[in-house]
Amino acid sequence: MEPPPEKKQKTEEAEAEEPKTADAEMKSAEGETAEDAKMEEPPKAPEPPKELEEDEKPCSKPKIKDPVAFLTPDTTLNVLPSVNSSILMCMKDGGIQHFHAGARASVGVSKGRYFFEAKVVEFLHSGDAAAQGTHRKPRPDNFLRIGVSTAGSTLVLGATEDNVCFDTDGSVVHNKTRLPGGTKIYREAVMGVLVNLDKDSPNYQTLSLFKDGKRASQPQPLPDCLKGKTLYPHVSYKNATVHVNFGSTPMAPLPFTCRMVQDATKADVEVSTHKAPDDGKYDVVFPVSLPDEGSFDWLDLFMEKNPTYTELSDRMVLDWAEKSGLWRPKGSNSCNDKPDMHFQVPELDDSSVRRAVYSIAPLQARNYVVMEVKSNLIEDERKEILNRFSTGTFKKTALVTMGEPTADFKKRTTELVLKQKQEASDKTFELQQLEAQRKKQMEKKVKEMENMRKALEKAKKKAEKQAEKEANKKAAEEKKAAEAAAKAAAKAAAEPAAEGEEKMEEEEKEEKEEEKEEEEEEEVDEKEEEAAEEAVELEEPKPKVELTAEDKKIVFRTRDIKDLAPFVMSTTFAKFSVPKKAEGFDEVKFEWSKEAKCEEYLKTWILDKKLNTRIEDLAPSVWFQQKWKEWLSTVQSWHGELGKYDNRIAKKKAEKLSKQARKLADKARKEAEKVRKEALKKAAAEKAEADKAAAEKAAEEAKEGGEAKEGEEEAKPMEVDEKKEEEKKEEEEEEEVEEKEEAEEEDEEAKLDFDNLDVFGVDNVVDVGAQVPLFKAFRFEDWAMMSLRFELHLLAHAFRKDVEDPDRQGIQTDHLPFYYNRYFKKNLNVKDYGVETAAELIDLVNDCVYLAPKSVLDNRLTEDMESFAVFAKLTEEARRYRALRIDLGEDAALKINMAAWQQQQGGPRGKKWGKGEQKGGLPHLGGLAKGGKGDQKGSLPYLGGLAKGLPKGALPAGGHSKGGFQAPVSVGVQSGNWGKAQQQQAPMQQKGGMQVVPPPPPSAAGVQQQKGAAPQHFQQQVKGAPQHFEQKGYGKAQDKGKAAGKGGGSYGGYSQPYGGKSGGKDSGKGGKDFGKGGQKGSYGGGGGGGGSWQKGG
C-alpha cells in the first residue's frame, strides 16, 4: 500500500538527506578518531635539567700539603677513627649508641668549588632493651648525614643553624628543619657533596648531592647564616661504619671534572690545626665554685675563650642527647648539676652514658673541663674523678672561683641580667598584645552584631514604609476610580487626583533623600571601622628595658633552676672544702680571690647555709621518742583524772537532785495521806450525824458511861496531835542532818579558792586541794595550747641533740613546719591557730619558747625536768590572763580552727574529739565521746548521745566506766496512767537486781483511783535501798510481770544511782520498758535509744 502523496514526498526528502547526513557523520567520526589517537600517545618524559656545572679549569696555584683529617677536638667522644682517619666507627655500649657521632674535617672551603664523598660500610643494630618494645626506642636506629659546618660549631649535623647537610633519606636538614631535596641513599652507595663557592659559577653558594656519581638533587642554596663563611666538610652518623674520601680521586666519578678537597688551593681554604702540648700533657680543669654563684655562667665564658676544650658534665650529656633527637618531657630539670634525664630509655635514665663518657674520655688526647658542682667541692669525690685521669698524659688543675669575681665575669653577669629582663619584658608585652587583640576582636564582633541589628531595623522600617506606600497608592487608585465613575463631577474629581499625585511625588522624593542620608552614614561608619582596623594592624615596637642601679650591683644572677637539688644541698654542703694539691692535683689556681680569702669565704657561706638550709635526712633520736611517749602517757593520765573529777561532781549533783526528788515525793506522800485522813474524817462525821439521836439517847441513859466515853474521844485528838508533832520534829531533824552534810561537802570545796590559787605554788596538778585538778577549767583551746607548748619545747631541744653541730643554733622559723612534720609525723599549719606566720605562732607560747636572733627557735625551759606539770601550770596561768583581758573588753580570745586542729591531732588516744562544745562541756574527753552530738548545759560530753532528752541539770542514764562510778538513771514523775485494770499485789522482778513493788490497790484505802486523781506512790528497790517515785496517775493496763506501758514518760527530772559493774540490763523490750524512746525525763535508759540500762557502772 502506497503512502499518501504528501507523506511520500516527505519520505523522499528525508531519504535524499540521509546520504548527506551520513557523509557528515563519517567525516566527524574520522576527525574524532584522529584526535583520540593523538591524545592516546604517551607523554614524553621531561628532559633532565641541563647540567650547569662545567669541567674544572687547570690551576697552577699552590695546593695544600697536609692531608685532610678529622682532629680529635672536632669529633664527638663516641667517634673511633682508624689510623688514617678515613674510616670512622662509633661506640656501642652504655647507652651512647643512641647518640649521634659527628666529625668535622680539618680543611674548610672559603671560595672555589670542591667535592668530597662518604660511603656506609656497615649499619649496626643496638639490640638494647628499648628494641624489645618495653621502652621508648629512639628513631632512626642508624643513618648517615653529610654536609658542611662552620668552625667551632656543634658536631651533630642538622641540630643548629651553623650547619647544613643531606640525610640518607634524601632530605636537606638545617636547624632541626627537614626539607625534601633528593633521592634516598642506601647502604654501599657513595654519597658525594659538591660545595660551590665559585662566584663565576651559575650555582654559586649552593650544595649539591650526588649518588654514585650521578646528581641526586638539584643545587640547594646555602642558608643566609652560612653565606660568606668558611665551610668545613662534616659527617654525622649513628650505629654505622663510614668511609670518608677527601681525594684526590673520587670513588664515583662525576659527569664533569672537579677538584676534591685534598687538591684544594691554599688561597681557597683554611686549615685547622691541633697542636700537641709541649710537655705532652693535656689539661683537665676542675672548676671549684659554690652552688648558684655563677658556676655555669663562668663555664660558658671559659668555653668561649677555650673552644678546644671538651666539657664533661651531665649538662653536656643532656645537650648531646637532645641534639641527637631523643625526646624528653619539658620542664623535667630539677637542678643544673644533675638534671633528670627522663628519656624513657633505660641506658640513658640510669646514668650509663655518664659512666661510658668517663671511661672513654681518658683514652682520647684532648683538653677537658670537668664541671661537677657538688663533686668538685667534696674531697672524696674529687679524688674519685682524679683517679680516672691518673695516666701521665694529663695535667690536673683545680681552678677555684670563690669570693669577688673578676671584671669580665661581672660584665657577663650584667649582660645576662639585661637579657633575662628583656626576655621577661618581651613575654609580658606579647601577652598584653594578645589581650589587646582579643579585646579588639570582641569589640569588632559587638559592632558587627550592632550593625546587623541596625540593618534588620532598617529593613523592617523600609518594609513598613513600602507597605504603607502601597496601601496609600491602592487607596488613591480606588478613590480615583470612584470619582471617575461620577460623570457629573468630572472636573471636581480631576483636581484631588492631581493633588494626590503631587503628594505621592513629594513622599517619594523624601524617601530618596532619607535613603541617601542612610547610605552616607553607612559609608562614614565603614571608613571609621577601617581606620580603627588599620590602627590595630600597626604593631607597636617591643619596649627596650634598662638596668636599674640595683640590677647593676648583681654579682651572681638568679636562675630559674638551682645548681643543686634541695636534698643534695642540705645533705652535702657541710662537707664542702677548698681543694688542696695533696689530693692529687698538679696545680691549684685561685682565679677570683687568694687562698686565705677563699677559705674564709667558704666558712662564712657554710655557717649561713646551716641557718638557712633544712636538713633533709634528719631522723628523730631515741631520746625524742622516749620523751614524746612519756608526754602522751602523762596527758592521757591527766585526762583520766579530770574524768574522775567530773564524775564526782556529776555524782554529787545527782545525789542532790535525788534528795530533792525524795523530799518532793515524801511531801506528796504526806499530802496524799492527809487527803485520805480528811476523807475518812469526813465520812466519820457524816456517820456521826446520822447516829446523833441514838447517841444522845444513849448518853441520857448512861450519863456516867457517856462522860467517860467523851473523855476518851477527847483524848484521841490529843494523841493524834502529839504524833504529828513528833513526826514533824523527826522530819526537821532529818532535814537539818542532810543540810549539814551538804554544807560540809560544799564547805570542803568552798575552802579551796581556785580562782585566787597560786598556780606555780601547786605541788600536784592533779590535786590542788579537795581532789580538784589544776586543769579543771581547761577548754579544748587550752589543751591545744598546752600541747603546742610542749611540742615546740621538745622540738627545739631534740633538734640540737640530733644535729650535733654547734654551728646550728636552732630551727629557723621558715623551716619550722618541715621539722615539726619530720618529728611529730603531722602537719603544722599556723593558720589553724589563728595566726599568719610561724613567728606569731611562737609568740602565742612565748612563756615556753621564744625567737632568738636570726629568727631561730629557742627554749626558756631546760630539757631535763622531773615532771611535765610546768606545762599545765603555764597553760592555766595563760588561761586566767586571757580571761581577764576578755573581761576588760580586749580581743584576746584564741581563734583556733577546732575542726582542722582536731583532724591534725586525732584527739586523745588517737580518736576524734566530740562534736561541738557548749557551756559546761568537757572537750578534753572528746575522744571518749564517740557518737556524742555536743556538750549540753550541765551534761557530761564524754557520755555523748546518752545525754539526749534530759532537762537542764539532769544527769543522763548509762555509765562511763565499768565499776566504781554509779551511773544515775533519769526516772522522774510519771505522766501516764498506771493501768486501768491493775492486778493486786503484782510485784515485778526486773533484770539487774531491781525490784519494783506496785502501790496498794485503791480499794484498800476505800477510794477508787481514777485518771488525774491525787498522786500515789510506789517503792523501787535497788540493791536494798528503797526509793520513792511519785506518780501522776496510772496509764494503760499492767500485765503480770511486765513494766508500765509505752506511754509512761516523765517530765520531772529525777535521777537514781545504781552501783556495781552493771546497772541493770534492758528494762523491757518491744514496749515493755519504762518510758520507751527516751522521752522527756523518761524512766529508762539513756540516750534516745529506748529504755535500756546501759551496761557498765
Short mmCIF file of N, CA, C and O in Angstrom, two decimals, residues 245-290:
data_model
loop_
_atom_site.label_atom_id
_atom_site.label_comp_id
_atom_site.label_asym_id
_atom_site.label_seq_id
_atom_site.Cartn_x
_atom_site.Cartn_y
_atom_site.Cartn_z
N ASN A 245 86.05 10.02 51.91
CA ASN A 245 87.08 10.24 50.89
C ASN A 245 87.16 11.73 50.57
O ASN A 245 86.19 12.33 50.11
N PHE A 246 88.34 12.34 50.88
CA PHE A 246 88.56 13.75 50.54
C PHE A 246 89.41 13.92 49.26
O PHE A 246 89.68 15.05 48.85
N GLY A 247 89.84 12.84 48.63
CA GLY A 247 90.58 12.95 47.37
C GLY A 247 91.94 12.29 47.44
O GLY A 247 92.31 11.66 48.44
N SER A 248 92.62 12.37 46.33
CA SER A 248 92.35 13.31 45.24
C SER A 248 91.52 12.69 44.11
O SER A 248 91.12 13.38 43.17
N THR A 249 91.20 11.39 44.22
CA THR A 249 90.44 10.68 43.20
C THR A 249 89.10 10.27 43.78
O THR A 249 89.05 9.64 44.83
N PRO A 250 87.99 10.62 43.11
CA PRO A 250 86.68 10.24 43.64
C PRO A 250 86.41 8.75 43.48
O PRO A 250 86.91 8.11 42.54
N MET A 251 85.62 8.17 44.41
CA MET A 251 85.23 6.77 44.30
C MET A 251 84.23 6.58 43.18
O MET A 251 84.19 5.53 42.54
N ALA A 252 83.40 7.57 42.93
CA ALA A 252 82.41 7.53 41.84
C ALA A 252 82.57 8.81 41.03
O ALA A 252 82.18 9.89 41.49
N PRO A 253 83.19 8.75 39.84
CA PRO A 253 83.46 9.96 39.04
C PRO A 253 82.18 10.70 38.67
O PRO A 253 81.13 10.10 38.44
N LEU A 254 82.27 12.01 38.60
CA LEU A 254 81.15 12.87 38.26
C LEU A 254 81.06 13.07 36.75
O LEU A 254 82.03 12.81 36.01
N PRO A 255 79.93 13.56 36.27
CA PRO A 255 79.81 13.82 34.82
C PRO A 255 80.74 14.93 34.35
O PRO A 255 80.91 15.12 33.14
N PHE A 256 81.31 15.65 35.25
CA PHE A 256 82.23 16.73 34.92
C PHE A 256 83.42 16.62 35.85
O PHE A 256 83.37 15.97 36.89
N THR A 257 84.50 17.22 35.44
CA THR A 257 85.71 17.18 36.28
C THR A 257 85.61 18.25 37.36
O THR A 257 85.14 19.37 37.13
N CYS A 258 86.07 17.87 38.58
CA CYS A 258 86.01 18.78 39.73
C CYS A 258 87.09 18.38 40.71
O CYS A 258 87.31 17.18 40.96
N ARG A 259 87.74 19.33 41.26
CA ARG A 259 88.77 19.04 42.25
C ARG A 259 88.14 18.66 43.58
O ARG A 259 87.10 19.21 43.98
N MET A 260 88.82 17.75 44.30
CA MET A 260 88.36 17.36 45.63
C MET A 260 89.07 18.22 46.68
O MET A 260 90.00 18.98 46.37
N VAL A 261 88.63 18.09 47.92
CA VAL A 261 89.12 18.96 48.99
C VAL A 261 90.62 18.78 49.19
O VAL A 261 91.35 19.75 49.47
N GLN A 262 91.10 17.55 49.01
CA GLN A 262 92.53 17.31 49.21
C GLN A 262 93.38 18.05 48.17
O GLN A 262 94.54 18.38 48.45
N ASP A 263 92.82 18.38 47.01
CA ASP A 263 93.55 19.11 45.97
C ASP A 263 93.25 20.60 46.00
O ASP A 263 93.49 21.31 45.02
N ALA A 264 92.73 21.09 47.09
CA ALA A 264 92.32 22.49 47.18
C ALA A 264 93.52 23.42 47.14
O ALA A 264 94.62 23.10 47.63
N THR A 265 93.30 24.59 46.57
CA THR A 265 94.31 25.63 46.54
C THR A 265 94.38 26.28 47.91
O THR A 265 93.36 26.49 48.57
N LYS A 266 95.58 26.61 48.31
CA LYS A 266 95.75 27.21 49.64
C LYS A 266 94.93 28.48 49.81
O LYS A 266 94.39 28.75 50.89
N ALA A 267 94.83 29.26 48.77
CA ALA A 267 94.10 30.52 48.86
C ALA A 267 92.60 30.32 49.01
O ALA A 267 91.89 31.23 49.44
N ASP A 268 92.10 29.13 48.64
CA ASP A 268 90.65 28.87 48.68
C ASP A 268 90.19 28.24 49.99
O ASP A 268 88.99 28.12 50.21
N VAL A 269 91.08 27.84 50.86
CA VAL A 269 90.69 27.09 52.06
C VAL A 269 91.39 27.63 53.30
O VAL A 269 92.34 28.42 53.19
N GLU A 270 90.87 27.18 54.44
CA GLU A 270 91.51 27.45 55.73
C GLU A 270 91.78 26.11 56.40
O GLU A 270 90.91 25.21 56.41
N VAL A 271 92.94 25.98 56.99
CA VAL A 271 93.35 24.70 57.58
C VAL A 271 93.40 24.85 59.10
O VAL A 271 94.05 25.77 59.62
N SER A 272 92.69 23.97 59.81
CA SER A 272 92.70 23.95 61.28
C SER A 272 93.80 23.03 61.76
O SER A 272 94.10 22.00 61.13
N THR A 273 94.40 23.40 62.85
CA THR A 273 95.47 22.58 63.43
C THR A 273 95.16 22.31 64.90
O THR A 273 94.43 23.06 65.56
N HIS A 274 95.69 21.23 65.38
CA HIS A 274 95.54 20.87 66.78
C HIS A 274 96.93 20.54 67.31
O HIS A 274 97.42 19.42 67.19
N LYS A 275 97.56 21.57 67.86
CA LYS A 275 98.93 21.42 68.31
C LYS A 275 98.97 20.66 69.63
O LYS A 275 98.22 20.97 70.57
N ALA A 276 99.84 19.69 69.72
CA ALA A 276 100.00 18.93 70.96
C ALA A 276 100.76 19.77 71.98
O ALA A 276 101.57 20.64 71.62
N PRO A 277 100.51 19.59 73.28
CA PRO A 277 101.21 20.35 74.32
C PRO A 277 102.71 20.10 74.27
O PRO A 277 103.18 19.04 73.83
N ASP A 278 103.47 21.11 74.70
CA ASP A 278 104.94 20.99 74.67
C ASP A 278 105.41 19.85 75.57
O ASP A 278 106.36 19.13 75.23
N ASP A 279 104.76 19.71 76.72
CA ASP A 279 105.18 18.64 77.64
C ASP A 279 104.43 17.34 77.39
O ASP A 279 104.60 16.37 78.13
N GLY A 280 103.57 17.34 76.40
CA GLY A 280 102.84 16.12 76.07
C GLY A 280 101.64 15.85 76.96
O GLY A 280 101.01 14.80 76.84
N LYS A 281 101.31 16.77 77.83
CA LYS A 281 100.19 16.57 78.75
C LYS A 281 99.05 17.53 78.41
O LYS A 281 99.25 18.74 78.28
N TYR A 282 97.87 16.96 78.28
CA TYR A 282 96.67 17.76 78.03
C TYR A 282 96.06 18.19 79.37
O TYR A 282 96.20 17.51 80.39
N ASP A 283 95.33 19.31 79.35
CA ASP A 283 94.77 19.86 80.58
C ASP A 283 93.44 19.21 80.93
O ASP A 283 92.59 18.96 80.05
N VAL A 284 93.27 18.96 82.22
CA VAL A 284 91.97 18.57 82.77
C VAL A 284 91.67 19.57 83.89
O VAL A 284 92.32 19.54 84.94
N VAL A 285 90.74 20.47 83.63
CA VAL A 285 90.43 21.54 84.56
C VAL A 285 89.21 21.15 85.39
O VAL A 285 88.18 20.71 84.85
N PHE A 286 89.33 21.34 86.72
CA PHE A 286 88.24 21.06 87.65
C PHE A 286 87.77 22.40 88.26
O PHE A 286 88.38 22.88 89.21
N PRO A 287 86.72 23.03 87.73
CA PRO A 287 86.24 24.27 88.33
C PRO A 287 85.62 24.00 89.70
O PRO A 287 84.80 23.08 89.87
N VAL A 288 86.03 24.77 90.69
CA VAL A 288 85.51 24.63 92.06
C VAL A 288 84.81 25.94 92.41
O VAL A 288 85.46 26.95 92.66
N SER A 289 83.49 25.91 92.40
CA SER A 289 82.70 27.10 92.69
C SER A 289 81.49 26.71 93.54
O SER A 289 81.04 25.56 93.50
N LEU A 290 80.97 27.67 94.27
CA LEU A 290 79.83 27.42 95.15
C LEU A 290 78.54 27.37 94.34
O LEU A 290 78.41 28.06 93.33
#
